[in-house]
Coordinates of C-alpha atoms in Angstrom, one line a residue:
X1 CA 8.0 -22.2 1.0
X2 CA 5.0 -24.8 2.3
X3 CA 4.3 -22.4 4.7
X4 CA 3.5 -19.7 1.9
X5 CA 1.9 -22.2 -0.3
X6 CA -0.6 -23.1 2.9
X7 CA -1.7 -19.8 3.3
X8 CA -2.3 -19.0 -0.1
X9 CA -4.3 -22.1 -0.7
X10 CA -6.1 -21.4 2.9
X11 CA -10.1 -21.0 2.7
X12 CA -9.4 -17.7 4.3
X13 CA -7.4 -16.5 1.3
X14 CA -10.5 -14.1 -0.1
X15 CA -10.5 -12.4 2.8
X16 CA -7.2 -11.9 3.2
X17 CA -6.9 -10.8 -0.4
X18 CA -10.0 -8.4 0.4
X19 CA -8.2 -6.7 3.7
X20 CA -4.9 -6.2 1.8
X21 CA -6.7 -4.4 -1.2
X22 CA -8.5 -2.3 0.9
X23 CA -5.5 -1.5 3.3
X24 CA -3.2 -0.4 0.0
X25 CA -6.4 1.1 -1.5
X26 CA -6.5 3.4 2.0
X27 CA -3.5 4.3 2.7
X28 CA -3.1 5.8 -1.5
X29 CA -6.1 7.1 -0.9
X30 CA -5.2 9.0 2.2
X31 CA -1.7 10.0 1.0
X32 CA -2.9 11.3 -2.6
X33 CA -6.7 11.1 -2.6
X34 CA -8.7 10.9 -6.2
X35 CA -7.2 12.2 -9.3
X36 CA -9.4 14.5 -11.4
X37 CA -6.5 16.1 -13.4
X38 CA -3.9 15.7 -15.7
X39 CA -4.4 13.0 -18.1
X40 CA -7.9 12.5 -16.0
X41 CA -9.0 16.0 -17.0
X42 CA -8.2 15.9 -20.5
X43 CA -10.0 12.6 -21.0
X44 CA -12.9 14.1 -19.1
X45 CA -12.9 17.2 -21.4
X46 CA -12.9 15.5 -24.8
X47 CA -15.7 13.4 -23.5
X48 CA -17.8 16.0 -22.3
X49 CA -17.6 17.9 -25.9
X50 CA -18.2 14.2 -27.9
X51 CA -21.3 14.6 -25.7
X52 CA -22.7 17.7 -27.9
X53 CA -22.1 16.1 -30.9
X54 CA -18.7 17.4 -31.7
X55 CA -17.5 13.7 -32.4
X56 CA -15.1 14.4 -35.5
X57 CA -12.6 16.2 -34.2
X58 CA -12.4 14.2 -30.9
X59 CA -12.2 11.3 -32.2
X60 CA -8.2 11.4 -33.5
X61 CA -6.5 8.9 -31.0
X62 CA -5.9 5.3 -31.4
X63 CA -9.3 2.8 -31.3
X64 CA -8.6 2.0 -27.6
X65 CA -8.3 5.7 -26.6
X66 CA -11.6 6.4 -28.2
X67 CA -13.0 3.4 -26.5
X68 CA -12.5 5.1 -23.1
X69 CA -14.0 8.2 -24.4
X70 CA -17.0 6.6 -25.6
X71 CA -17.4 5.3 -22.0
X72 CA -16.9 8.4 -20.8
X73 CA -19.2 10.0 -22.4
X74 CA -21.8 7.6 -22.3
X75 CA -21.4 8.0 -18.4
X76 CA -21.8 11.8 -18.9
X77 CA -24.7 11.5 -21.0
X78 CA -26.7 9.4 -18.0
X79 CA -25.3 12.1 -16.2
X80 CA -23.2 10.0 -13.8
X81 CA -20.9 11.9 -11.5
X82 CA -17.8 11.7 -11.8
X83 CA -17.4 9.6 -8.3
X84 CA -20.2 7.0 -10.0
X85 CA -17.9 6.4 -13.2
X86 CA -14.9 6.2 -10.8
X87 CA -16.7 3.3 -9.5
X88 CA -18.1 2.0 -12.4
X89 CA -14.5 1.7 -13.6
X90 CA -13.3 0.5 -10.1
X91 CA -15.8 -2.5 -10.7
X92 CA -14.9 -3.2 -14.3
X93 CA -11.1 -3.5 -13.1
X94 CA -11.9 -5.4 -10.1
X95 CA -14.1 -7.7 -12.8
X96 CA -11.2 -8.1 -15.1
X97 CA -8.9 -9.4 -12.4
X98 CA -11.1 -12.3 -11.2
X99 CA -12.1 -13.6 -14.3
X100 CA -8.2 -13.4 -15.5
X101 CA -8.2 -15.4 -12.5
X102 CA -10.6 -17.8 -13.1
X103 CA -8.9 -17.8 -16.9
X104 CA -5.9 -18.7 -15.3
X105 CA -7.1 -21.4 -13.2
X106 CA -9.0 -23.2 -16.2
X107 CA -5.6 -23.5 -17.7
X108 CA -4.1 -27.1 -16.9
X109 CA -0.8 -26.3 -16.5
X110 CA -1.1 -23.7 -13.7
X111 CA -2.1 -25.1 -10.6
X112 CA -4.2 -23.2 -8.2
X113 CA -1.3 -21.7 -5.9
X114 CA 0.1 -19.8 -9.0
X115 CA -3.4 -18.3 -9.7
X116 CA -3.8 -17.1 -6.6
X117 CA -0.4 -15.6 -6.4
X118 CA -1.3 -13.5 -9.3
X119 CA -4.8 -12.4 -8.0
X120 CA -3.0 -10.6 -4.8
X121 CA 0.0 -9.4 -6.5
X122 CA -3.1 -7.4 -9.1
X123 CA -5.1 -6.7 -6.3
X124 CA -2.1 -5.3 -3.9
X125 CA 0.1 -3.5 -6.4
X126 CA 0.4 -0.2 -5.8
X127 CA 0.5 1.2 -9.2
X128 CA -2.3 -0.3 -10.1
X129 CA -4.2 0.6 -6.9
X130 CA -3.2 4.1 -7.8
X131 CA -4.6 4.0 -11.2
X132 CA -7.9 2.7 -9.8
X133 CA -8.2 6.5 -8.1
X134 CA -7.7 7.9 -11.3
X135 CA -9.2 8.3 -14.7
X136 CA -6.1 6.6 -16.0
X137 CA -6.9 4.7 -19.3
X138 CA -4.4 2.1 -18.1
X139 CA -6.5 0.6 -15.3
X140 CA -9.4 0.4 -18.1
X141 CA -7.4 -1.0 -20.8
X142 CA -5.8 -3.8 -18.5
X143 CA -9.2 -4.9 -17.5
X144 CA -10.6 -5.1 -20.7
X145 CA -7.4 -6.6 -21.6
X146 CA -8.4 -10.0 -19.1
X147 CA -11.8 -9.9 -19.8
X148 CA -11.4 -10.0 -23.3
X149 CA -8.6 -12.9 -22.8
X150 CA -11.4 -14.4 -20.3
X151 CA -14.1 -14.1 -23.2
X152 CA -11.6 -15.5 -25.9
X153 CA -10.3 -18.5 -24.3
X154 CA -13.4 -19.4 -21.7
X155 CA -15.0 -22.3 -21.0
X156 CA -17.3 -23.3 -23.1
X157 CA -19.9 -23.6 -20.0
X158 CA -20.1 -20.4 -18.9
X159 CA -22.4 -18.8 -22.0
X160 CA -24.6 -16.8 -19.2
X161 CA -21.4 -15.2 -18.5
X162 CA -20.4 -14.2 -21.6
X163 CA -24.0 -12.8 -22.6
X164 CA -24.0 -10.9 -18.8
X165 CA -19.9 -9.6 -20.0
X166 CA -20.6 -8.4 -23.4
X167 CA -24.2 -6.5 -22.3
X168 CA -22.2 -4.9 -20.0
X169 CA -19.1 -3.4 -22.3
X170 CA -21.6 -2.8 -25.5

């Protein structure tokens, strides 16, 4: 168990981190590729036809739902491809899991080590990886979820931050 601890806490952790996310981020990608259908393809549709103005009728799911549409059609309007807003959306997950990070490490009774812990078990899970190659609305909705919780509970230093965070999601 110190053996574990003194690798996690080692000043090589990032990178280790960094080559494990991009090693389970590979071999998805090479086994199932990107996902541009199912769920991915209706999200897409309904954000294309909110684009000509046809808001009304699209707009019948929960807030959150329509939160992910607005973003996707704001995307479409710039007229992003679809491999941009994949990696727009790859950023603002990867985003949401350092600063639940850094939320978690401002928190007293967590030391370090546990912090850590959950950065690579976010960073390596497979599921989640796999929703990152996807237009899933989960991957969204979890990081919005920890920046949000990030925004909410922050230090009260980090204003620049916060101004830089909610630019970004308006």
């Amino acid at each position: 168990m110190k053996a574990i601890k003194e690798l996690i806490l080692n000043k090589n952790f990032w990178l280790c981190a960094f080559v494990m996310h991009a090693l389970v981020l590979t071999s998805l990608y090479l086994k199932f590729g990107i996902n541009f259908s199912n769920e991915s393809e209706k999200y897409l549709a309904i954000a294309g036809r909110l684009n000509f103005g046809n808001y009304r009728e699209e707009l019948q799911f929960l807030w959150a739902y329509s939160f992910y549409i607005f973003f996707l059609s704001a995307c479409l309007k710039m007229g992003f491809s679809l491999y941009v807003i994949l990696g727009l959306q790859y950023l603002i997950s990867m985003t949401g899991f350092y600063l639940f990070y850094r939320f978690i490490l401002t928190q007293s009774f967590f030391p370090k080590v546990y912090a850590r812990i959950c950065l690579l078990v976010m960073v390596t899970c497979p599921i989640i990886i796999y929703w990152q190659l996807a237009f899933y609305t989960e991957i969204f909705f979890l990081a919005l979820v920890m920046i949000s919780t990030y925004c909410i509970f922050k230090p009260k230093t980090d204003r620049a931050l916060m101004a830089f965070l909610l630019i970004a999601l308006l």
